mmCIF file of C-alpha atoms in Angstrom:
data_model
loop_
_atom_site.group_PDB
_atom_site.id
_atom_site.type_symbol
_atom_site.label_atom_id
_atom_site.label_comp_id
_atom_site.label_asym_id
_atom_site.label_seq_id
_atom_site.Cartn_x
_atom_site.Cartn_y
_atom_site.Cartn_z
ATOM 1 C CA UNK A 1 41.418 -1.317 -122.726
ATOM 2 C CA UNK A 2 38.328 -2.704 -121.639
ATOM 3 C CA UNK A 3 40.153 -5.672 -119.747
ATOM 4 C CA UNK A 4 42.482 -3.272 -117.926
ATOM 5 C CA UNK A 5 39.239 -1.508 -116.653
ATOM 6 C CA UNK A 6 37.600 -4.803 -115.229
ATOM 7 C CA UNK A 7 41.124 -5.624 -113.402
ATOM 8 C CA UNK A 8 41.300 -2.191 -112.172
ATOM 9 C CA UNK A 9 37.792 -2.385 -110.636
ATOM 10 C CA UNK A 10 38.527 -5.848 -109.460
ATOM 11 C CA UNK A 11 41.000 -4.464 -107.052
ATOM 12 C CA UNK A 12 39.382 -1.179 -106.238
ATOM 13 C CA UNK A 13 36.773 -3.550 -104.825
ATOM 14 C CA UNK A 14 39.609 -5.656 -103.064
ATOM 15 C CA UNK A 15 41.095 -2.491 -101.635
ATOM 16 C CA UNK A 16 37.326 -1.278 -100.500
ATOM 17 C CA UNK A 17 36.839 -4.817 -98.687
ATOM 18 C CA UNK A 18 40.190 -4.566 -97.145
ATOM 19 C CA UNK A 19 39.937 -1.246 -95.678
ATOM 20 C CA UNK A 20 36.588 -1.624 -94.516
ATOM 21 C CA UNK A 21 37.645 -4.706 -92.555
ATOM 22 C CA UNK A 22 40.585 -3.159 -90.731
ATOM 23 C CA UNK A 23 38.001 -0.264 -89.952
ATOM 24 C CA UNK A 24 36.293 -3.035 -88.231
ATOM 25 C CA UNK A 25 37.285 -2.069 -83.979
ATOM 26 C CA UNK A 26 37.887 -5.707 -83.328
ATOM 27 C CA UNK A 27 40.059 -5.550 -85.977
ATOM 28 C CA UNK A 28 41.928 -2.362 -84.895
ATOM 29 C CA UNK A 29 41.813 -3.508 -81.652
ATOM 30 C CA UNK A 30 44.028 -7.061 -82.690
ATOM 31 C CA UNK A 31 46.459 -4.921 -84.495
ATOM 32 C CA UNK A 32 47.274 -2.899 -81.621
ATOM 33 C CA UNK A 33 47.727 -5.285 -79.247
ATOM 34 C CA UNK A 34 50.210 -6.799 -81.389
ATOM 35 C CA UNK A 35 51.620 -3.841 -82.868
ATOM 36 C CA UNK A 36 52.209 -3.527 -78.213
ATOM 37 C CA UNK A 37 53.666 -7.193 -78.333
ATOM 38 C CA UNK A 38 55.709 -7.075 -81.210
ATOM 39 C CA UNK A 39 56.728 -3.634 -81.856
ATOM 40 C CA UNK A 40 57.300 -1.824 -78.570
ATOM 41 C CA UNK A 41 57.271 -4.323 -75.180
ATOM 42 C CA UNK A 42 58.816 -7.437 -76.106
ATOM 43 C CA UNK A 43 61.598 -5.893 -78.636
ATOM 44 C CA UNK A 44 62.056 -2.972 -75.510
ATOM 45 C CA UNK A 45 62.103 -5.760 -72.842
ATOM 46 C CA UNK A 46 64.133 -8.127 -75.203
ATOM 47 C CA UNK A 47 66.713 -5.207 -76.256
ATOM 48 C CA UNK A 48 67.063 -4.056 -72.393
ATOM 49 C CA UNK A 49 68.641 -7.540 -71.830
ATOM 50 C CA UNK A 50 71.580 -6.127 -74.239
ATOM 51 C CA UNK A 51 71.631 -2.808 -73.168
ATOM 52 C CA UNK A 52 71.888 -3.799 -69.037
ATOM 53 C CA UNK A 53 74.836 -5.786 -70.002
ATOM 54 C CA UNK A 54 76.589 -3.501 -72.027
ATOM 55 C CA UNK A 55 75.623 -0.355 -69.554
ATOM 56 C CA UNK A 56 76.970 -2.060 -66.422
ATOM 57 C CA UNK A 57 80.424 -3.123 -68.359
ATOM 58 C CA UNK A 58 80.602 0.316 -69.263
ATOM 59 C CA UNK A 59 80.422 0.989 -65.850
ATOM 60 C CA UNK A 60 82.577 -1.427 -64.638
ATOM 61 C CA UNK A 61 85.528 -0.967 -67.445
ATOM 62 C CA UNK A 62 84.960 -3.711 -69.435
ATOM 63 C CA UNK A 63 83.901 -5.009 -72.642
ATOM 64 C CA UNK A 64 81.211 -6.402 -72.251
ATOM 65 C CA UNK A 65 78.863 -8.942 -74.580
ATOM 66 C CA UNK A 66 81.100 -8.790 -78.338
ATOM 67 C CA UNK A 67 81.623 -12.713 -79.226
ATOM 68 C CA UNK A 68 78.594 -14.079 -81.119
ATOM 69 C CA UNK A 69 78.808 -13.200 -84.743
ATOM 70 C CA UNK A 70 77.710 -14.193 -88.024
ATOM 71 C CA UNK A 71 81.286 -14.143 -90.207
ATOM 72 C CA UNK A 72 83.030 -11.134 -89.044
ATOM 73 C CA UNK A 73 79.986 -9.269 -88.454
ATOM 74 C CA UNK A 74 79.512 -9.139 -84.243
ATOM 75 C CA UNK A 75 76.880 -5.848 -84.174
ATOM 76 C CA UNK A 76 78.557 -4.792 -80.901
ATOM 77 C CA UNK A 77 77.272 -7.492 -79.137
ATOM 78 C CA UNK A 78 73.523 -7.367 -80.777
ATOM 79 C CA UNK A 79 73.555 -10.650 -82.117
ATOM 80 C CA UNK A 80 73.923 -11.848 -78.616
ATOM 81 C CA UNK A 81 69.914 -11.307 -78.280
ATOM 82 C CA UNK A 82 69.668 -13.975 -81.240
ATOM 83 C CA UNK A 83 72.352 -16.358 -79.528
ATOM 84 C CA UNK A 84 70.590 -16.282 -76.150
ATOM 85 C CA UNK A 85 67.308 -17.454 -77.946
ATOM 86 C CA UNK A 86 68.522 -20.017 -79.591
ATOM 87 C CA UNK A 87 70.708 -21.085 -76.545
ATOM 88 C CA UNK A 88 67.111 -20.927 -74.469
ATOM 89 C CA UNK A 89 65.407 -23.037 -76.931
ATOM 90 C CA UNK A 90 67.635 -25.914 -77.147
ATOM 91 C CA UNK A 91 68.537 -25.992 -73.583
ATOM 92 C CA UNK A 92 66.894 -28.866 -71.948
ATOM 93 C CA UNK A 93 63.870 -27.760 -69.513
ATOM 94 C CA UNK A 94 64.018 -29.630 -66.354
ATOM 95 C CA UNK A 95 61.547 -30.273 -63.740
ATOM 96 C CA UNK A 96 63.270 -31.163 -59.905
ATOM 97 C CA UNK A 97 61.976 -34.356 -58.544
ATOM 98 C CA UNK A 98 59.411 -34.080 -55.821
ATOM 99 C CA UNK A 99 58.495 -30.716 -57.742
ATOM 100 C CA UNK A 100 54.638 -30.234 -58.404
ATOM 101 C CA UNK A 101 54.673 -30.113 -62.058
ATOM 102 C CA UNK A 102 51.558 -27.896 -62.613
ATOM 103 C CA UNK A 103 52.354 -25.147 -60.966
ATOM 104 C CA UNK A 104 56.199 -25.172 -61.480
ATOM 105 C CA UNK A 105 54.987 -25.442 -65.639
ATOM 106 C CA UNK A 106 53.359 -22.229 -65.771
ATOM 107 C CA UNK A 107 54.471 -19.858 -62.938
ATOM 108 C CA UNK A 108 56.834 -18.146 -65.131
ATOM 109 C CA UNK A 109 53.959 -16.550 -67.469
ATOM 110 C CA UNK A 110 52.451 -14.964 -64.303
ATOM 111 C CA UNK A 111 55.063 -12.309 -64.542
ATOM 112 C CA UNK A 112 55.562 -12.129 -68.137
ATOM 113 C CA UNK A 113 51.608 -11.843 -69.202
ATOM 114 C CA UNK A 114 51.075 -9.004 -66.189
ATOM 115 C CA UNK A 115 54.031 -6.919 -67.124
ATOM 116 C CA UNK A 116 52.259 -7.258 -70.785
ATOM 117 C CA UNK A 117 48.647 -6.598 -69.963
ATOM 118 C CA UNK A 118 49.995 -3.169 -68.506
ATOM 119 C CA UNK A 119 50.859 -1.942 -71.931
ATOM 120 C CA UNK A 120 46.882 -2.302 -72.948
ATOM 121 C CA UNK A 121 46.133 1.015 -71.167
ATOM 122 C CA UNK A 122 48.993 2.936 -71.657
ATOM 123 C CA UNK A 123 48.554 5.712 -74.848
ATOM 124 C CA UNK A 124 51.663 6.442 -76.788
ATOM 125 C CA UNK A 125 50.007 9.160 -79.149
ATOM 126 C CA UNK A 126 47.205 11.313 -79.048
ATOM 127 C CA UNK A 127 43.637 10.025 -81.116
ATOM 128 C CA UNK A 128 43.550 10.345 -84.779
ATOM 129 C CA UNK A 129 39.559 10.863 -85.018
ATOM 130 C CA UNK A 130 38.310 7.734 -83.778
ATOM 131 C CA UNK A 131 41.508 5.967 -84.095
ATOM 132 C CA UNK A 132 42.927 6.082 -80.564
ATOM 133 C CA UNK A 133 47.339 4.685 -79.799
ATOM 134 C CA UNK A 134 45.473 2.480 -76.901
ATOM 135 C CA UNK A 135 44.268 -0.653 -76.531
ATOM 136 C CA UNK A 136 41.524 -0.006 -74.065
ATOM 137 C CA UNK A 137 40.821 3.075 -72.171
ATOM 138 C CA UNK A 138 38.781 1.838 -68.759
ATOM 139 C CA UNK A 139 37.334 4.046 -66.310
ATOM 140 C CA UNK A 140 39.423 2.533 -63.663
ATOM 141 C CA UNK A 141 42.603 2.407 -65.017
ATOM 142 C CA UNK A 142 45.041 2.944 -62.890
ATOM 143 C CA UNK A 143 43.265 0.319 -60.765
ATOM 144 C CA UNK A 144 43.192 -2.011 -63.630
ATOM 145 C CA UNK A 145 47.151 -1.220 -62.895
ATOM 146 C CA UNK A 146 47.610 -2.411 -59.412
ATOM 147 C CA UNK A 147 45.337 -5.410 -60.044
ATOM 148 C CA UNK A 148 47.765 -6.546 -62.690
ATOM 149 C CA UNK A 149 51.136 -5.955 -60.941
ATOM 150 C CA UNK A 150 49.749 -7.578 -58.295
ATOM 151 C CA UNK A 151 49.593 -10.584 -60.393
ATOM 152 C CA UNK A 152 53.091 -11.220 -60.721
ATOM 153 C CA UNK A 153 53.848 -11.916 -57.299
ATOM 154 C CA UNK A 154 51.666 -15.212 -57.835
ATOM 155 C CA UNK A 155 54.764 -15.799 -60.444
ATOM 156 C CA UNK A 156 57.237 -16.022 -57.993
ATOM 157 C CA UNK A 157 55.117 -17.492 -54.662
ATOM 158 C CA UNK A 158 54.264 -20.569 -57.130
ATOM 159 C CA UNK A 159 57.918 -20.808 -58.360
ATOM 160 C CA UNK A 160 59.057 -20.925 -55.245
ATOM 161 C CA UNK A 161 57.035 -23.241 -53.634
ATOM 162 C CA UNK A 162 56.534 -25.959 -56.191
ATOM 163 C CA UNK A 163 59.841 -26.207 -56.732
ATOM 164 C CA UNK A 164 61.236 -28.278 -54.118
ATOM 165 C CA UNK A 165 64.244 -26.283 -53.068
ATOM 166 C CA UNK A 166 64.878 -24.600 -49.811
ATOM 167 C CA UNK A 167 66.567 -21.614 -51.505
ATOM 168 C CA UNK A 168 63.386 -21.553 -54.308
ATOM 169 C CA UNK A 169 61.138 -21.158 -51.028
ATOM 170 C CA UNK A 170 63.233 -18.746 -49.253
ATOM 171 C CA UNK A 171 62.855 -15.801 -52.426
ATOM 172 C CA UNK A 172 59.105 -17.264 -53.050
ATOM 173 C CA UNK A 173 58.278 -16.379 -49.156
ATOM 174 C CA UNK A 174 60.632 -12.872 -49.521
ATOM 175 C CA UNK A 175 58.735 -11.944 -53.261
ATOM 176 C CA UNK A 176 56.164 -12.165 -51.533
ATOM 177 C CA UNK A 177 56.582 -10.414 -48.264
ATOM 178 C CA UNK A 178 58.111 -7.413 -50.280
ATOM 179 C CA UNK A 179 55.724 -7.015 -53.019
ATOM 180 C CA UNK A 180 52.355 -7.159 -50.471
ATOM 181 C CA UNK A 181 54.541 -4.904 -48.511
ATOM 182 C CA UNK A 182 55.322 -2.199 -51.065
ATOM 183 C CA UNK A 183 51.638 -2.304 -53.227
ATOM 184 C CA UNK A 184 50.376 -0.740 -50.033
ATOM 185 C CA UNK A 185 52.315 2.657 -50.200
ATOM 186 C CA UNK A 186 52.474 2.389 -54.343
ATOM 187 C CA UNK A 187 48.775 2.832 -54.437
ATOM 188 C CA UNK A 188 48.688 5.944 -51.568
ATOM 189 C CA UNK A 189 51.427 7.319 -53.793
ATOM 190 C CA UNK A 190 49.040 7.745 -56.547
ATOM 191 C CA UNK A 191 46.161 8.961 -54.302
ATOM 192 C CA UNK A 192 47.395 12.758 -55.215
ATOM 193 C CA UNK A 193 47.312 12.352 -58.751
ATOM 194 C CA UNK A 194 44.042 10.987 -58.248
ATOM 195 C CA UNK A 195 42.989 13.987 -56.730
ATOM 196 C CA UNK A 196 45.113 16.732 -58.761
ATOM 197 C CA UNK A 197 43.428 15.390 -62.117
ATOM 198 C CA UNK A 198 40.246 13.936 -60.944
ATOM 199 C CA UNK A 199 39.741 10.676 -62.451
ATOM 200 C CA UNK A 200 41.199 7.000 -62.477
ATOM 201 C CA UNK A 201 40.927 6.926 -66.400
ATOM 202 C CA UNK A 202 44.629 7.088 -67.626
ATOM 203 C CA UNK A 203 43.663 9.326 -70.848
ATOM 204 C CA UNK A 204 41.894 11.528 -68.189
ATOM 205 C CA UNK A 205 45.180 12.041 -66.529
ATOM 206 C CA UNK A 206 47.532 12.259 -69.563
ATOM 207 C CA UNK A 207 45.322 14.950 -70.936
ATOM 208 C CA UNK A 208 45.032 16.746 -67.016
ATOM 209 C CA UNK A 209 48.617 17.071 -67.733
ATOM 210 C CA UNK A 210 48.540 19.004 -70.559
ATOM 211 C CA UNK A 211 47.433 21.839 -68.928
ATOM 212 C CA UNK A 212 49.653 25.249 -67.679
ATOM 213 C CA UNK A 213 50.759 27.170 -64.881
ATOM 214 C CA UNK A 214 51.372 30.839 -65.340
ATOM 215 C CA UNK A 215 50.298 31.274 -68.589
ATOM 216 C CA UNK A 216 52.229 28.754 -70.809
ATOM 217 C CA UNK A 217 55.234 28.761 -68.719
ATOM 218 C CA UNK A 218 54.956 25.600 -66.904
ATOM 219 C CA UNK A 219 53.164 22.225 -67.713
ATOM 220 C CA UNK A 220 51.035 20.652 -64.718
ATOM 221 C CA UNK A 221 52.678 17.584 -65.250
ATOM 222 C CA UNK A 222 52.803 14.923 -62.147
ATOM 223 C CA UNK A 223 56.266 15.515 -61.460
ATOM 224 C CA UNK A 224 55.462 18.549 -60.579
ATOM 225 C CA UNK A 225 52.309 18.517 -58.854
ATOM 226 C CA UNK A 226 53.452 15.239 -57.195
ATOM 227 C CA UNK A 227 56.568 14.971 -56.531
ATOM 228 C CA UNK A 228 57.169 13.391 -53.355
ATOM 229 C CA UNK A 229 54.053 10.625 -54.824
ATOM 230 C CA UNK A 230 56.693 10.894 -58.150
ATOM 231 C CA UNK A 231 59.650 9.827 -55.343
ATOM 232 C CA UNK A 232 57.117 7.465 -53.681
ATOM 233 C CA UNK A 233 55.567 5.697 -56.490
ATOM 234 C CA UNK A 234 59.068 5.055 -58.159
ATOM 235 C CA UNK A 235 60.529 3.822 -55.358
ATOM 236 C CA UNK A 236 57.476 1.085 -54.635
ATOM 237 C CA UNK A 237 57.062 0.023 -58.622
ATOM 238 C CA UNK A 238 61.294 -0.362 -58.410
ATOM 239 C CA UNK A 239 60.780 -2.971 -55.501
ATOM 240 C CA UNK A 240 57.735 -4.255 -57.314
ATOM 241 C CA UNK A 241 60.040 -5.475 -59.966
ATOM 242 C CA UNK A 242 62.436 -6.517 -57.408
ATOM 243 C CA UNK A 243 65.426 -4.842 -59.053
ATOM 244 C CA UNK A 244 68.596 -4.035 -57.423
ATOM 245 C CA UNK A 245 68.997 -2.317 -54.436
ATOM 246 C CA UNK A 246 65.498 -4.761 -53.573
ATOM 247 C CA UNK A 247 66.888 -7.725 -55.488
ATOM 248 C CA UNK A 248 66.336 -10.033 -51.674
ATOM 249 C CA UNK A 249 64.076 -12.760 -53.366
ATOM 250 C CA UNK A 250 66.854 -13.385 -55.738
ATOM 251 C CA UNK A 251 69.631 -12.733 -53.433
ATOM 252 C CA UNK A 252 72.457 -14.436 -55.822
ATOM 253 C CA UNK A 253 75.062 -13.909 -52.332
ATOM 254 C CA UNK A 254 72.984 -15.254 -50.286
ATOM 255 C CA UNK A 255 70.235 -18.186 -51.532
ATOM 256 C CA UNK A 256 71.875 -18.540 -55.448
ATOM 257 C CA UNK A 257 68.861 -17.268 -57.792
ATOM 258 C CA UNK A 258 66.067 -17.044 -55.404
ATOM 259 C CA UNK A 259 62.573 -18.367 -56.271
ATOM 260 C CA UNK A 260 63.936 -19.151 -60.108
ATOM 261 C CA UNK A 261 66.163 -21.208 -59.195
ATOM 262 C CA UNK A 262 65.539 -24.730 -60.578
ATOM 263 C CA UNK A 263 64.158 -23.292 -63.973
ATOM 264 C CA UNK A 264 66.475 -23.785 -67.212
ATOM 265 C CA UNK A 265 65.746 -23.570 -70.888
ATOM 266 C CA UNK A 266 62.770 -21.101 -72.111
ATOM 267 C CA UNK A 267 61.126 -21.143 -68.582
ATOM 268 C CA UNK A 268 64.328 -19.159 -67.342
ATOM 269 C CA UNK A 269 64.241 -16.776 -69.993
ATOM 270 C CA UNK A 270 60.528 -15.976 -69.381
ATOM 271 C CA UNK A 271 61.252 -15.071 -65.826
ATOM 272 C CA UNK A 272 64.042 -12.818 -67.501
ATOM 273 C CA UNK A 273 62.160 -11.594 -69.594
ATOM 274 C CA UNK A 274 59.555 -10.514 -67.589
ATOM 275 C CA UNK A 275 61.859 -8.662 -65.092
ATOM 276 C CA UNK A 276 62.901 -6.717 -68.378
ATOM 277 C CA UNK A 277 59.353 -6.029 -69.733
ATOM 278 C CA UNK A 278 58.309 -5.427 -66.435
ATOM 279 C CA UNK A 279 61.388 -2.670 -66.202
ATOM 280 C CA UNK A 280 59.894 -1.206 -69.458
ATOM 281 C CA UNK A 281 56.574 -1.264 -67.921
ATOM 282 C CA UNK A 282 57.784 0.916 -64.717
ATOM 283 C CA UNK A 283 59.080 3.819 -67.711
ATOM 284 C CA UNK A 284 56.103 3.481 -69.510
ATOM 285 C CA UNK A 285 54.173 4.491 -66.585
ATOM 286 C CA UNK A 286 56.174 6.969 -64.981
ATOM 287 C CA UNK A 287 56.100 8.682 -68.158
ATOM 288 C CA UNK A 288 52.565 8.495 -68.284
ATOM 289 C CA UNK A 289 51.588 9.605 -65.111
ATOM 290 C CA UNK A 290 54.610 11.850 -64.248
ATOM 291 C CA UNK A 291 55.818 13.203 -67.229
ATOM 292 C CA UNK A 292 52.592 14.356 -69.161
ATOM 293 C CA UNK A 293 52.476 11.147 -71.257
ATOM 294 C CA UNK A 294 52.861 11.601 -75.292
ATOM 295 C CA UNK A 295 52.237 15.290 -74.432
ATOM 296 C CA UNK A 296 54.246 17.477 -75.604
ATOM 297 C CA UNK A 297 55.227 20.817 -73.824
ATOM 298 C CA UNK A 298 54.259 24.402 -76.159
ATOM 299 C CA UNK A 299 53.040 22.359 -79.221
ATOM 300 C CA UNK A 300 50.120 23.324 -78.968
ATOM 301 C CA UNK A 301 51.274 27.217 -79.748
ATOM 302 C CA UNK A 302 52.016 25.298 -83.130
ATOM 303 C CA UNK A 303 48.539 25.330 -84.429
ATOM 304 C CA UNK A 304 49.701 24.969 -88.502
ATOM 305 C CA UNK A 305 51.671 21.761 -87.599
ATOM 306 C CA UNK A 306 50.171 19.242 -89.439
ATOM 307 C CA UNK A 307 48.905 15.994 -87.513
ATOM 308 C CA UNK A 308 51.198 13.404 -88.536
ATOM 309 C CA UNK A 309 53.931 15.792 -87.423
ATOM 310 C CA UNK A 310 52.243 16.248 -84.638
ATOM 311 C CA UNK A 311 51.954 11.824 -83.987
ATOM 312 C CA UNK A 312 55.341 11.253 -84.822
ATOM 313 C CA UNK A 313 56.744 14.028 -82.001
ATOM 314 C CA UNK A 314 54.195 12.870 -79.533
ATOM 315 C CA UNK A 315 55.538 9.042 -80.211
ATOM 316 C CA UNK A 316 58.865 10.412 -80.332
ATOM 317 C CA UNK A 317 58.589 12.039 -76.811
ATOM 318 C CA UNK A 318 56.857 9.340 -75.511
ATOM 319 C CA UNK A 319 59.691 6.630 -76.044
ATOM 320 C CA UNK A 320 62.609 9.147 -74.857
ATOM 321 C CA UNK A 321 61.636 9.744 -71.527
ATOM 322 C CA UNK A 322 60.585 5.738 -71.554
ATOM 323 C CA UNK A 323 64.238 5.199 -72.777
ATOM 324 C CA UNK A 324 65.514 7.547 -70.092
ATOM 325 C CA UNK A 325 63.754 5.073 -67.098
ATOM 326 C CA UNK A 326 64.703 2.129 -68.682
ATOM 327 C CA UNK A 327 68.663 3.666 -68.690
ATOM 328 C CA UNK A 328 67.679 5.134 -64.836
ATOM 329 C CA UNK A 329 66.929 1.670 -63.827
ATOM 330 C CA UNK A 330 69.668 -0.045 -65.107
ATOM 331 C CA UNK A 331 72.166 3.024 -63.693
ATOM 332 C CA UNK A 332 70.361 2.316 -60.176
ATOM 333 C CA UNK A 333 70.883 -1.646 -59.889
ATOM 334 C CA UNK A 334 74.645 -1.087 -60.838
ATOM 335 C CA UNK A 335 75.186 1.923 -58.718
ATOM 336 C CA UNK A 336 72.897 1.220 -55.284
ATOM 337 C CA UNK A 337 74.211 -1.823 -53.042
ATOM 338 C CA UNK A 338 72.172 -3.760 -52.311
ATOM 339 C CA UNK A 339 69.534 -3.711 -48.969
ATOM 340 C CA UNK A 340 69.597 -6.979 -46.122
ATOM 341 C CA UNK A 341 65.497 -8.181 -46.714
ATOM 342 C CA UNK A 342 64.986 -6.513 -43.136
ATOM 343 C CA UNK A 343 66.116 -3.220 -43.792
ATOM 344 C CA UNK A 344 63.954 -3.398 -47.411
ATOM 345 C CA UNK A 345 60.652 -4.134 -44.951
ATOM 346 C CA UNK A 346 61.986 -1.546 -42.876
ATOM 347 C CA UNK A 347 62.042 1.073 -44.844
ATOM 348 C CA UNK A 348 58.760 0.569 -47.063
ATOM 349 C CA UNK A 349 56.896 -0.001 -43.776
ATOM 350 C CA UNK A 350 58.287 3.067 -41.214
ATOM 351 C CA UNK A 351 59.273 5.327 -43.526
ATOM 352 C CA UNK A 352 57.602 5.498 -46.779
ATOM 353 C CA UNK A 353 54.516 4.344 -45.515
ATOM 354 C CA UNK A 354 54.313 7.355 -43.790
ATOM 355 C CA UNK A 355 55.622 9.443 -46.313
ATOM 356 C CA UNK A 356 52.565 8.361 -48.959
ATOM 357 C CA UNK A 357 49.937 9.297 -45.982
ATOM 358 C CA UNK A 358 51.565 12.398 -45.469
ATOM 359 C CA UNK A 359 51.690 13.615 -49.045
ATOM 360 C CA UNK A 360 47.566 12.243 -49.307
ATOM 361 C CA UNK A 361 46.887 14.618 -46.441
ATOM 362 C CA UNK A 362 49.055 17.078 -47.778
ATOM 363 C CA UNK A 363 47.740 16.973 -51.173
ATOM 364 C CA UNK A 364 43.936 16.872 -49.825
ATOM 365 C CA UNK A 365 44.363 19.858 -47.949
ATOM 366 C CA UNK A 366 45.813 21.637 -50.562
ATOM 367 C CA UNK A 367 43.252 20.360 -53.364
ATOM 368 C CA UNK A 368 40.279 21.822 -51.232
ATOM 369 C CA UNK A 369 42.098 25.124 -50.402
ATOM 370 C CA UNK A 370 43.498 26.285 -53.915
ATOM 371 C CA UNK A 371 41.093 23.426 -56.692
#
């Protein structure tokens, strides 16, 4: 009796220790960041890879991905995201002669760590006492934001021109002509929501949108109190990403696969999957800044629920109107043909351009005549 006593206090201590050092915020702060990595941007980005392929032979009347299997067992095609892997590991990674090594080694992980590193300031759920579902919440976030998409254009202007190809520095010299181009209207497109909730700070904003017109009839989400900068700021992250219909720096008709086009083996796949984490990034922040984040609309007329109800509807929320870009995307490359380079440049810089200084004035005068 007495022994069971000492073992039992043995690992009350242990259990003490153990919870007192995941207390710890550095501690909290590593799990998060890879509960981001492991549990919610890579699988998303990694899984999107599956679900473009099957989505656009749905579209087009076919099968689609339905051969690699394990026995009989094919998963509809999901074991294709374990075939690919191993298919990118093994292939050989090869490096063009007259390339410069350096730069062509680690251009793809400007893309891939930047569509990442927007994840850290994104909240998925609403604070738990002093446990916040965020990484880091910055007084400047949303400028923290266009300083890190702006990073991934380095990706692509380093791919293109180390590589030693003609076609590699024909979609490195478009990436980054388009990008430059379209950051300048993506950050006026924002300027309303700027002033509508009054803060850069992306909790600041998320909670701004949890207020309510008329009552509790209508919630003052961004969509709604922006939504030509909802239009605008779509439309610019889209050719950010440079997805289909603004797909010029790849341009498979016309220069074969763009500024990528010499890479092979796990190099290749990180440009891949970058476009598709950088696809989930686009959802994660229209959602946040359009469609009131993990709020969600009237629960707060629930005031019995009890909280981890409450967490598990805001995280619920949160990933089906992220689910619902990702799928918007995807509809958009497969449905949109795609724009010559000059009309893309055309249309960011004479007509959306003015568009987003429009809707600032318009949004200005409005905030000082009615705020």
């Amino acid at each position: 009796m007495v022994k069971r006593n000492w073992y039992s206090l043995v690992n009350w201590k242990t259990m003490q220790l153990v919870l007192e050092f995941l207390a710890l915020p550095f501690v909290q702060d590593v799990l998060k960041i890879l509960f981001i990595l492991l549990l919610f941007a890579m699988p998303l980005g990694t899984f999107m890879t599956l679900m473009e392929r099957k989505w656009s032979a749905m579209i087009q009347d076919r099968v689609g991905p339905n051969r690699a299997n394990v026995g009989n067992y094919t998963g509809n095609g999901l074991l294709h995201l374990a075939a690919d892997g191993l298919k990118s590991i093994f292939k050989e990674d090869t490096i063009p002669q007259g390339a410069n090594g350096f730069l062509y080694l680690i251009a793809p992980f400007f893309g891939l760590i930047a569509g990442v590193a927007t994840f850290a300031i994104i909240p998925i759920a609403g604070p738990i006492g002093d446990f916040t579902f965020q990484v880091t919440d910055i007084e400047p976030g949303l400028l923290f934001i266009f300083a890190i998409t702006s990073l991934s254009v380095y990706g692509a202007v380093l791919a293109g021109t180390s590589s030693n190809s003609k076609f590699a520095l024909l979609g490195g010299t478009r990436a980054s002509a388009q990008m430059i181009s379209y950051e300048v209207f993506m950050g006026l497109a924002l300027m309303g929501i700027f002033m509508v909730y009054g803060s850069t700070r992306v909790s600041d904003i998320v909670n701004g949108q949890n207020e309510y017109w008329f009552g509790n009839l209508i919630p003052m989400w961004g969509v709604f109190t922006q939504p030509l900068g909802f239009f605008l700021f779509f439309t610019a992250l889209i050719a950010e990403t440079k997805r289909a219909p603004f797909d010029a720096p790849e341009g498979e008709s016309e220069i074969v696969a763009g500024y990528f086009l010499e890479y092979s083996g796990m190099r290749w796949s990180a440009f891949m999957l970058a476009e598709y984490v950088a696809v989930a990034g686009v959802a994660v922040l229209m959602t946040t800044l359009f469609f009131g984040g993990y709020h969600v609309p009237w629960l707060h007329l629930w005031e019995s629920a009890p909280q981890w109800l409450v967490t598990l509807l805001q995280i619920g929320k949160f990933s089906i109107v992220t689910i619902f870009f990702c799928w918007l995307q995807i509809q958009l490359r497969w449905t949109l043909p795609k724009f010559r380079f000059d009309q893309t440049m055309s249309l960011g810089w004479k007509k959306l351009l003015p568009l987003s200084l429009a809707n600032t004035a318009l949004t200005a005068v409005v905030v000082l005549a009615f705020m």
